[in-house]
Amino acid sequence: MNDGPKQPARRAFLQQVAVAGTAPAIVEKPLPPAPAPPAPVTPPEEYPRVFTGRNLAMLAFPLGGVGAGSLSLGGRGQLRDWEIFNRPDKGNSPNYAFPSIWVRSGNAKPIARVLESRMLPPYEGSSGLGSNNAPGLSRLASATFTGEFPLARIDFRDARLPVKVSLEAFTPFIPLDAEDSGLPVAYLRYRVTNPGRAAAQVSIAWSIENPASTDVRQGAAQLRTDGRLNQLVRGSNLEGIVMTNPDLPAGHALEGEFALAAMLTGEPRVTSLRGWPKGRWWNSPMLFWDDFTADGELGPEPEARNAVGSVCLSRTLAPGASADFTFILAWRYPNRTPARCGWSAPKGDENTVIGNHYCQRFPSAWKAVEYAAANLPRLEKYTRLFAASLRASTLPAAVKEAASANLSTLVSTTCFRTADGEFHGFEGVHDKSGCCHGNCTHVWNYETTTNCLFPTLARSLRKAAFGYSLDDAGAMHFRQSLPDGKKRSGYAAADGQMGQIVKVHHDWRLSGDNEWLLNLWPRVKKALEFAWVPGGWDADRDGVLEGVQHNTYDVEFYGPNPQCGIYYLAALRAGEAIARQCGDAASADEYYRLYLSGRQWIEANLFNGEYYVQKIKGVPRASIAPSLMSDMGSDNTEQPEYQVGEGCLVDQLVGQYLATAAGLGPLLDQKQVRKTLESIYKYNRKRNLFEHDSVQRTFALNDESAMVICDYGKATRPHIPFPYYAEVMTGFEYSAAIAMIDAGMVQQGVECIGDIRRRYDGERRNPWDEAECGHHYARAMAAWSGVLSLSGFQYFGARGSFSLHPKWGGAAFRCFWSTGTGWGTVSLEKKAASTNVLIQVEYGTLPVQLIDVPGAARTATAKLNGQALPHELQRAAQIVAVRLERTLTMKEGDRLAVAFAT
């Protein structure tokens, strides 16, 4: 094995770091083999990203809690994609759901508008634009949408409106707090400013048709009855309407509640309608509009009402004054079933209610409103702190935007939490149903979002993977069925199983929870050693996966290949570290032996001078171990189809990508790794796709830049290659781009991330919906790893080690950080004779004893909130560190300043 011209001390240091219990005092990130070139500006060129004009058309910003359903804010300020009813439901919306504004400035004639910007093309349909949501009513001239998940802002413009209006929309999103990030609510705060010389009377009314179902099944008959009920509810500084349908039988899929509420802070006048006047044709919206535009208030309420309820807030604004008009939307729909959402279930359990966790917490939608209102200052504080911490990071705009935008997948219908609190995820979702159930291990492996931001959810995924899904032989069936514990779904995927072992190591490093690791260790050991079963992946125990390997391309790879083989090296290193921590030295030694053997073989046999290739090796079907084959790959196992062969695979180094994020260090010769990534950039990245031919699914085309899954420009393509080889999928692109950054190809990696986000520009695609096999695809949450990679942040909780080795930012660097117990910001400032580090805790706690950064120093100081701390200065090759006398547990608001002087 050849590591290239590396400093021996650094290489020995790095090898020790990866193994728990044997590392020296300083924990180092892998040193890139070459200095990073200057970074160019990459699109988008600003963060937060701003959208106007045609780029508003595709916007759909999800609002809702993690695993609690969502509805989306469109680019014009409209609500769209109401997906709160226990399944994906793209395009769903009540017939009427819109805000309205009424303004009278002084004694001037009042002006009323639907509080959205004007409709965007196309205007075509069988009935034009139809009548739903009254597209023919006057709207505001234009809108500017600023998207910074979890915060959205719209600034409306209309020269005829005598006031200025903006909208802030969000749902609480607080890293490490899955409960308060899982609220079934959305806040809509309209801020109105009066720039005129006269007082302005302003009213904003929200109208929503009761979204409850009117379909009631009685036996075999499907009846339609409109028993919907809108009830006026008042509470402390709240007034609103709770919408139900009492005609629905108990247990009905759509049994539940929706609440529209207004916050009465500042004592506004409030009027409401439990229903618009009932009438034929379009009498109801016409009469509502007559009522509202007459005086900016609602009422009197008609005796004959339909199901569209409205709540109106009215205020008088003095010249120069501003005021907020805040509405809260909340929901509670408890009867989630596998069949309705599209999840696999044991026979007979398809319609078993598995429930929703948020419904266990809130007995009614109004209780969710009350909680959201009462706790708004705290919930908004931490949500904004998180957003501000990421915004202030000195990372490229495209990297921050990619990381932020893909967090929205957690609040989409891709994710949900069942009544028992466990977290579950589809791969993605179709328009009306989930796509590919089961927390699919070989897809969810790519993301680092749950590990870093919601460790309780990550542990829930690990509980499923290493629980019933792991059979007695050690095969991890890569899809979970619900209810859990009755049926195993899927096969043992080599990449999925190995990746989950690496993720256990990542979870442990971030948390420092040795007891959790010790309890899980027997299951981890069984999963890793399943590779050795007769007819299995590594039956001869030489560290090379030669057997039949089901993988994320939905087929089996036959023979050694980099995608699964390097994953195995990562799992062996993770298993070694876990085994040592758990006191199993014999297993640790064996895993390390296999790692060295496998590494040497892969470097010698799979690297073709430019990248790693597959050595196709067919096997008799009878010799293949159980649980390894699907029915989607080659029927002929001895001369298999659907292989990679000698193509350049975009995620051939996914095992290295995940190992780096998990703190395991380099797995292979870094010169080979660097050359491979240069080849991926050279061959797989296409500056445009005008001449890229594909008969498969099309996720990028024409003038767009992208990385294709596999390029055969240097090799003969197999007659029948593996599926998806010519496609473009963002999760794969992110993992490759971030591997480039890890290897020192910073410019190229950031450029590739910019390629992706340029394609999601609001006109071509929705920036908060990166699709693969379905909308809001989980693999794309790999984008969060860009923050980890460019910051060079590593944390080892069991040792209190905080390591920061930025690859971006020059002399002044700042970034968000998170662990299993807290999050905050860190800055690194380099001066001629000093390096200054400032760690701030914004939420939770941070146990820390060792802080290391690049550089050299003769002296150092360490201060907590201005008070000096006893410490020791430590040095290694190009690294300096401060070791505190004892582990310090920093708490919210604490500031730890470390200064190194030369």
Coordinates of N, CA and C in Angstrom, one line a residue, residues 381-562:
K381 N -37.4 32.0 18.7 CA -36.0 32.4 19.1 C -35.0 31.3 18.6
Y382 N -35.2 30.1 18.9 CA -34.3 29.0 18.5 C -34.3 28.7 17.0
T383 N -35.5 28.8 16.5 CA -35.6 28.6 15.0 C -34.7 29.7 14.3
R384 N -34.9 30.9 14.7 CA -34.1 32.0 14.1 C -32.6 31.9 14.4
L385 N -32.3 31.5 15.6 CA -30.9 31.3 16.0 C -30.2 30.3 15.0
F386 N -30.9 29.2 14.8 CA -30.4 28.2 13.9 C -30.2 28.8 12.5
A387 N -31.2 29.4 12.0 CA -31.1 30.0 10.6 C -30.0 31.0 10.6
A388 N -29.9 31.9 11.6 CA -28.9 32.9 11.6 C -27.5 32.3 11.7
S389 N -27.4 31.2 12.4 CA -26.0 30.6 12.6 C -25.6 30.0 11.3
L390 N -26.5 29.4 10.5 CA -26.1 28.9 9.2 C -25.8 30.0 8.2
R391 N -26.7 31.1 8.3 CA -26.5 32.2 7.4 C -25.2 32.9 7.6
A392 N -24.8 33.0 8.8 CA -23.5 33.7 9.1 C -22.3 32.9 8.8
S393 N -22.5 31.6 8.5 CA -21.3 30.8 8.2 C -20.6 31.3 6.9
T394 N -19.3 31.4 6.9 CA -18.6 31.9 5.8 C -18.3 30.8 4.8
L395 N -19.3 30.0 4.5 CA -19.3 29.0 3.5 C -19.9 29.5 2.2
P396 N -19.6 28.9 1.0 CA -20.2 29.3 -0.2 C -21.7 29.3 -0.2
A397 N -22.3 30.3 -0.8 CA -23.7 30.4 -0.8 C -24.4 29.1 -1.3
A398 N -23.9 28.5 -2.4 CA -24.5 27.3 -2.9 C -24.5 26.2 -1.9
V399 N -23.4 26.0 -1.1 CA -23.3 24.9 -0.1 C -24.4 25.2 1.0
K400 N -24.4 26.4 1.5 CA -25.4 26.7 2.5 C -26.9 26.5 2.0
E401 N -27.1 26.9 0.8 CA -28.4 26.8 0.2 C -28.8 25.4 0.0
A402 N -27.9 24.6 -0.5 CA -28.2 23.1 -0.7 C -28.4 22.4 0.6
A403 N -27.6 22.7 1.6 CA -27.8 22.1 2.9 C -29.2 22.5 3.5
S404 N -29.5 23.8 3.5 CA -30.7 24.3 4.1 C -31.9 23.8 3.3
A405 N -31.9 23.9 2.0 CA -33.1 23.5 1.2 C -33.5 22.1 1.5
N406 N -32.5 21.2 1.5 CA -32.8 19.8 1.7 C -33.2 19.4 3.1
L407 N -33.1 20.3 4.1 CA -33.6 20.0 5.4 C -35.2 19.9 5.3
S408 N -35.7 20.5 4.3 CA -37.2 20.5 4.2 C -37.8 19.2 3.9
T409 N -36.9 18.2 3.5 CA -37.4 16.8 3.3 C -37.9 16.3 4.6
L410 N -37.4 16.7 5.7 CA -37.8 16.1 7.0 C -39.2 16.5 7.3
V411 N -39.7 17.6 6.8 CA -41.1 18.1 7.1 C -42.0 17.7 5.9
S412 N -41.5 17.1 4.9 CA -42.4 16.6 3.8 C -43.0 15.3 4.2
T413 N -43.8 14.8 3.3 CA -44.5 13.5 3.6 C -43.5 12.3 3.3
T414 N -42.3 12.6 3.0 CA -41.3 11.5 2.9 C -41.1 10.9 4.3
C415 N -41.3 11.8 5.4 CA -41.0 11.4 6.7 C -42.2 11.4 7.6
F416 N -42.3 10.5 8.6 CA -43.4 10.6 9.6 C -42.9 9.8 10.8
R417 N -43.6 10.1 11.9 CA -43.4 9.4 13.2 C -44.7 8.8 13.6
T418 N -44.6 7.5 13.9 CA -45.8 6.7 14.3 C -46.1 7.1 15.7
A419 N -47.3 6.6 16.2 CA -47.8 6.9 17.5 C -46.8 6.6 18.6
D420 N -46.0 5.5 18.4 CA -45.0 5.2 19.4 C -43.8 6.1 19.4
G421 N -43.8 7.1 18.6 CA -42.7 8.0 18.5 C -41.5 7.7 17.6
E422 N -41.6 6.5 17.0 CA -40.5 6.1 16.1 C -40.6 6.8 14.8
F423 N -39.4 7.1 14.2 CA -39.2 7.9 13.0 C -39.1 6.9 11.8
H424 N -39.8 7.3 10.7 CA -39.8 6.4 9.5 C -39.7 7.3 8.3
G425 N -39.1 6.7 7.2 CA -39.0 7.5 6.0 C -39.1 6.7 4.7
F426 N -39.9 7.2 3.8 CA -39.8 6.6 2.4 C -38.5 7.1 1.8
E427 N -38.2 6.5 0.6 CA -37.1 7.1 -0.1 C -37.5 8.4 -0.7
G428 N -38.7 8.5 -1.2 CA -39.3 9.8 -1.6 C -40.8 9.5 -1.8
V429 N -41.5 10.4 -2.4 CA -43.0 10.3 -2.5 C -43.4 10.6 -3.9
H430 N -44.4 9.8 -4.4 CA -45.1 10.1 -5.6 C -46.2 11.2 -5.3
D431 N -46.9 11.6 -6.3 CA -47.9 12.7 -6.1 C -48.9 12.3 -5.0
K432 N -49.3 11.0 -5.0 CA -50.4 10.6 -4.1 C -50.1 9.5 -3.2
S433 N -48.9 9.0 -3.2 CA -48.5 7.9 -2.4 C -47.0 7.9 -2.2
G434 N -46.6 7.2 -1.1 CA -45.2 7.1 -0.8 C -44.5 6.3 -1.8
C435 N -43.2 6.5 -2.0 CA -42.4 5.7 -3.0 C -41.3 5.0 -2.3
C436 N -41.3 3.7 -2.3 CA -40.2 2.9 -1.8 C -40.1 3.1 -0.3
H437 N -40.9 2.3 0.4 CA -41.1 2.4 1.9 C -39.8 1.9 2.6
G438 N -39.8 2.0 3.9 CA -39.0 1.2 4.8 C -37.7 1.7 5.3
N439 N -37.5 3.1 5.4 CA -36.2 3.6 5.8 C -35.1 3.0 5.0
C440 N -35.3 2.8 3.7 CA -34.4 2.0 2.9 C -32.9 2.4 3.2
T441 N -32.2 1.4 3.7 CA -30.9 1.6 4.2 C -29.9 2.1 3.2
H442 N -30.0 1.6 2.0 CA -29.0 2.0 1.0 C -29.3 3.3 0.4
V443 N -30.4 3.9 0.7 CA -30.7 5.3 0.3 C -30.4 6.3 1.5
W444 N -31.0 5.9 2.7 CA -30.8 6.8 3.8 C -29.4 6.8 4.3
N445 N -28.5 5.9 3.9 CA -27.1 5.9 4.3 C -26.5 7.2 3.9
Y446 N -26.9 7.8 2.8 CA -26.1 8.9 2.2 C -26.3 10.2 3.0
E447 N -27.4 10.3 3.7 CA -27.7 11.6 4.4 C -27.0 11.6 5.8
T448 N -26.6 12.8 6.2 CA -26.0 13.0 7.5 C -26.8 14.0 8.3
T449 N -27.9 14.3 7.8 CA -28.8 15.3 8.5 C -29.3 14.8 9.8
T450 N -29.9 13.6 9.8 CA -30.4 13.1 11.1 C -29.3 12.9 12.1
N451 N -28.2 12.4 11.7 CA -27.1 12.2 12.6 C -26.7 13.5 13.3
C452 N -26.6 14.5 12.5 CA -26.0 15.8 13.0 C -27.0 16.7 13.7
L453 N -28.3 16.7 13.2 CA -29.3 17.6 13.7 C -30.4 17.0 14.5
F454 N -30.7 15.8 14.3 CA -31.8 15.1 15.1 C -31.3 13.7 15.5
P455 N -30.4 13.6 16.4 CA -29.8 12.3 16.8 C -30.9 11.3 17.3
T456 N -32.0 11.8 18.0 CA -33.0 10.9 18.4 C -33.7 10.2 17.2
L457 N -33.8 10.9 16.1 CA -34.4 10.3 15.0 C -33.4 9.4 14.3
A458 N -32.1 9.7 14.3 CA -31.1 8.8 13.8 C -31.1 7.5 14.5
R459 N -31.2 7.6 15.8 CA -31.2 6.4 16.7 C -32.5 5.5 16.4
S460 N -33.6 6.2 16.1 CA -34.8 5.5 15.8 C -34.6 4.7 14.5
L461 N -33.9 5.3 13.5 CA -33.6 4.5 12.3 C -32.6 3.4 12.6
R462 N -31.7 3.6 13.4 CA -30.8 2.5 13.8 C -31.5 1.4 14.6
K463 N -32.5 1.8 15.4 CA -33.3 0.8 16.1 C -34.0 -0.1 15.2
A464 N -34.5 0.4 14.1 CA -35.2 -0.4 13.1 C -34.3 -1.3 12.4
A465 N -33.1 -0.7 11.9 CA -32.2 -1.5 11.1 C -31.6 -2.7 11.9
F466 N -31.2 -2.4 13.1 CA -30.6 -3.4 13.9 C -31.6 -4.2 14.8
G467 N -32.9 -3.9 14.6 CA -33.9 -4.6 15.4 C -34.5 -5.7 14.6
Y468 N -35.8 -5.7 14.4 CA -36.4 -6.9 13.8 C -35.9 -7.1 12.3
S469 N -35.5 -6.0 11.7 CA -35.0 -6.1 10.3 C -33.8 -6.9 10.2
L470 N -33.0 -7.1 11.3 CA -31.8 -7.9 11.3 C -32.3 -9.3 11.7
D471 N -32.2 -10.3 10.7 CA -32.6 -11.6 11.0 C -31.6 -12.4 11.8
D472 N -31.9 -13.6 12.2 CA -31.1 -14.4 13.0 C -29.7 -14.7 12.4
A473 N -29.7 -14.8 11.1 CA -28.4 -15.0 10.5 C -27.5 -13.8 10.4
G474 N -28.1 -12.6 10.6 CA -27.4 -11.3 10.5 C -27.6 -10.6 9.3
A475 N -28.6 -11.0 8.4 CA -28.9 -10.3 7.2 C -29.9 -9.1 7.6
M476 N -29.5 -7.9 7.2 CA -30.3 -6.7 7.5 C -31.2 -6.5 6.3
H477 N -32.5 -6.8 6.5 CA -33.4 -6.6 5.4 C -33.6 -5.1 5.3
F478 N -33.4 -4.5 4.1 CA -33.2 -3.1 4.0 C -34.4 -2.3 4.0
R479 N -35.6 -2.9 4.1 CA -36.8 -2.1 4.2 C -37.6 -2.6 5.5
Q480 N -38.2 -1.7 6.2 CA -38.9 -2.0 7.4 C -40.4 -2.0 7.0
S481 N -41.1 -3.1 7.5 CA -42.6 -3.1 7.3 C -43.2 -2.6 8.6
L482 N -44.4 -2.1 8.5 CA -45.2 -1.6 9.7 C -46.6 -2.2 9.7
P483 N -47.1 -2.6 10.8 CA -46.5 -2.6 12.2 C -45.2 -3.4 12.2
D484 N -44.2 -2.9 13.0 CA -42.9 -3.6 13.1 C -43.0 -4.9 13.8
G485 N -42.1 -5.8 13.5 CA -42.0 -7.0 14.2 C -42.8 -8.2 13.7
K486 N -43.4 -8.0 12.5 CA -44.2 -9.1 12.0 C -43.8 -9.6 10.6
K487 N -43.1 -8.7 9.8 CA -42.7 -9.1 8.5 C -41.4 -8.4 8.1
R488 N -40.5 -9.1 7.5 CA -39.3 -8.5 7.0 C -39.5 -8.2 5.6
S489 N -39.0 -7.1 5.2 CA -39.2 -6.6 3.8 C -37.9 -6.3 3.1
G490 N -37.7 -6.7 1.9 CA -36.5 -6.4 1.2 C -35.5 -7.5 1.4
Y491 N -34.3 -7.2 0.9 CA -33.2 -8.2 1.0 C -32.1 -7.6 1.8
A492 N -31.0 -8.4 1.9 CA -29.8 -7.8 2.5 C -29.0 -7.1 1.5
A493 N -29.0 -5.8 1.6 CA -28.2 -5.0 0.6 C -26.8 -4.7 1.2
A494 N -25.8 -5.1 0.4 CA -24.4 -5.0 0.9 C -24.1 -3.5 1.3
D495 N -24.4 -2.6 0.4 CA -24.1 -1.2 0.7 C -25.0 -0.7 1.9
G496 N -26.2 -1.1 1.9 CA -27.1 -0.6 3.0 C -26.6 -1.1 4.4
Q497 N -26.3 -2.4 4.4 CA -25.9 -3.0 5.7 C -24.5 -2.5 6.2
M498 N -23.6 -2.3 5.3 CA -22.3 -1.8 5.7 C -22.4 -0.3 6.1
G499 N -23.2 0.4 5.4 CA -23.4 1.8 5.7 C -24.0 2.1 7.1
Q500 N -24.9 1.2 7.5 CA -25.6 1.4 8.8 C -24.6 1.2 9.9
I501 N -23.6 0.3 9.7 CA -22.6 0.1 10.7 C -21.7 1.4 10.9
V502 N -21.4 2.0 9.7 CA -20.7 3.3 9.8 C -21.5 4.3 10.5
K503 N -22.8 4.3 10.3 CA -23.6 5.4 10.9 C -23.8 5.2 12.4
V504 N -23.7 3.9 12.8 CA -23.6 3.7 14.3 C -22.4 4.4 14.9
H505 N -21.3 4.2 14.2 CA -20.1 4.9 14.7 C -20.2 6.4 14.7
H506 N -20.9 7.0 13.6 CA -21.1 8.4 13.6 C -22.0 8.9 14.7
D507 N -23.1 8.2 14.9 CA -24.0 8.5 16.0 C -23.2 8.5 17.3
W508 N -22.4 7.5 17.6 CA -21.7 7.4 18.9 C -20.7 8.6 19.0
R509 N -19.9 8.9 18.0 CA -18.9 9.9 18.1 C -19.6 11.3 18.5
L510 N -20.7 11.5 17.8 CA -21.4 12.8 18.1 C -22.0 12.9 19.5
S511 N -22.4 11.7 20.0 CA -23.1 11.7 21.3 C -22.2 11.4 22.5
G512 N -21.2 10.6 22.3 CA -20.4 10.1 23.4 C -21.1 9.2 24.3
D513 N -22.2 8.6 23.8 CA -23.0 7.7 24.7 C -22.5 6.3 24.6
N514 N -21.6 5.9 25.5 CA -20.9 4.6 25.5 C -21.9 3.5 25.8
E515 N -22.9 3.8 26.7 CA -23.9 2.8 27.1 C -24.7 2.4 25.9
W516 N -25.2 3.3 25.2 CA -26.0 3.0 24.0 C -25.2 2.2 23.0
L517 N -23.9 2.5 22.8 CA -23.1 1.7 21.9 C -22.9 0.3 22.4
L518 N -22.6 0.2 23.7 CA -22.4 -1.2 24.3 C -23.7 -2.0 24.1
N519 N -24.8 -1.5 24.3 CA -26.1 -2.2 24.1 C -26.3 -2.7 22.7
L520 N -25.8 -1.8 21.7 CA -26.1 -2.1 20.3 C -25.0 -3.0 19.7
W521 N -23.8 -3.1 20.4 CA -22.7 -3.8 19.9 C -23.0 -5.3 19.4
P522 N -23.7 -6.1 20.1 CA -23.9 -7.5 19.7 C -24.6 -7.5 18.3
R523 N -25.5 -6.6 18.1 CA -26.2 -6.6 16.8 C -25.3 -6.0 15.7
V524 N -24.5 -5.1 16.0 CA -23.5 -4.5 15.0 C -22.6 -5.7 14.6
K525 N -22.1 -6.4 15.6 CA -21.2 -7.5 15.3 C -21.8 -8.5 14.4
K526 N -23.0 -8.9 14.7 CA -23.7 -9.9 13.9 C -23.9 -9.4 12.5
A527 N -24.2 -8.1 12.3 CA -24.5 -7.5 11.0 C -23.2 -7.5 10.2
L528 N -22.1 -7.2 10.8 CA -20.8 -7.1 10.1 C -20.3 -8.5 9.7
E529 N -20.4 -9.4 10.6 CA -19.9 -10.8 10.4 C -20.8 -11.6 9.5
F530 N -22.0 -11.1 9.2 CA -22.9 -11.7 8.2 C -22.2 -11.8 6.8
A531 N -21.3 -10.9 6.6 CA -20.5 -10.9 5.3 C -19.8 -12.2 5.1
W532 N -19.5 -13.0 6.2 CA -18.7 -14.1 6.1 C -19.4 -15.4 5.9
V533 N -20.8 -15.4 5.9 CA -21.5 -16.6 5.8 C -21.2 -17.3 4.5
P534 N -21.3 -18.7 4.4 CA -21.1 -19.4 3.2 C -22.0 -18.9 2.1
G535 N -21.4 -18.6 0.9 CA -22.1 -18.1 -0.2 C -22.4 -16.6 -0.1
G536 N -21.8 -16.0 0.9 CA -22.1 -14.6 1.2 C -21.1 -13.6 0.5
W537 N -21.1 -12.4 1.0 CA -20.3 -11.4 0.4 C -18.8 -11.6 0.4
D538 N -18.3 -12.0 1.6 CA -16.9 -12.2 1.8 C -16.7 -13.5 2.5
A539 N -17.2 -14.6 1.8 CA -17.2 -15.9 2.4 C -15.8 -16.4 2.7
D540 N -14.8 -16.0 2.0 CA -13.4 -16.4 2.3 C -12.6 -15.5 3.2
R541 N -13.3 -14.5 3.7 CA -12.7 -13.6 4.8 C -11.4 -13.0 4.4
D542 N -11.4 -12.4 3.2 CA -10.1 -11.8 2.8 C -10.3 -10.2 2.7
G543 N -11.4 -9.7 3.2 CA -11.6 -8.3 3.2 C -12.1 -7.7 1.8
V544 N -12.5 -8.6 0.9 CA -13.0 -8.2 -0.4 C -14.4 -8.8 -0.6
L545 N -15.3 -8.0 -1.0 CA -16.7 -8.5 -1.3 C -16.7 -9.0 -2.7
E546 N -16.8 -10.4 -2.8 CA -16.8 -11.0 -4.1 C -18.2 -11.6 -4.4
G547 N -19.0 -11.8 -3.4 CA -20.3 -12.4 -3.6 C -21.3 -11.6 -4.3
V548 N -22.6 -12.0 -4.2 CA -23.7 -11.3 -4.9 C -24.1 -10.2 -4.0
Q549 N -24.0 -8.9 -4.5 CA -24.2 -7.7 -3.7 C -25.4 -6.9 -4.2
H550 N -26.5 -7.1 -3.5 CA -27.7 -6.2 -3.8 C -27.3 -4.8 -3.3
N551 N -27.7 -3.8 -4.1 CA -27.2 -2.4 -3.8 C -28.3 -1.4 -4.2
T552 N -27.9 -0.1 -4.0 CA -28.8 1.0 -4.2 C -29.3 1.2 -5.7
Y553 N -28.7 0.5 -6.6 CA -29.1 0.5 -8.0 C -30.2 -0.5 -8.3
D554 N -30.7 -1.2 -7.2 CA -31.8 -2.1 -7.3 C -31.5 -3.4 -8.1
V555 N -30.3 -3.7 -8.2 CA -29.8 -4.9 -8.8 C -28.7 -5.5 -7.9
E556 N -28.1 -6.6 -8.4 CA -27.0 -7.2 -7.7 C -25.7 -7.0 -8.5
F557 N -24.7 -6.6 -7.8 CA -23.4 -6.6 -8.5 C -22.7 -7.9 -8.2
Y558 N -22.1 -8.5 -9.2 CA -21.4 -9.8 -9.1 C -19.9 -9.5 -9.1
G559 N -19.2 -9.9 -8.1 CA -17.8 -9.7 -8.1 C -17.3 -8.4 -7.4
P560 N -16.0 -8.3 -7.2 CA -15.5 -7.1 -6.5 C -15.8 -5.8 -7.3
N561 N -16.2 -4.8 -6.5 CA -16.5 -3.5 -7.1 C -16.3 -2.4 -6.1
P562 N -16.0 -1.2 -6.5 CA -15.6 -0.2 -5.5 C -16.8 0.3 -4.7

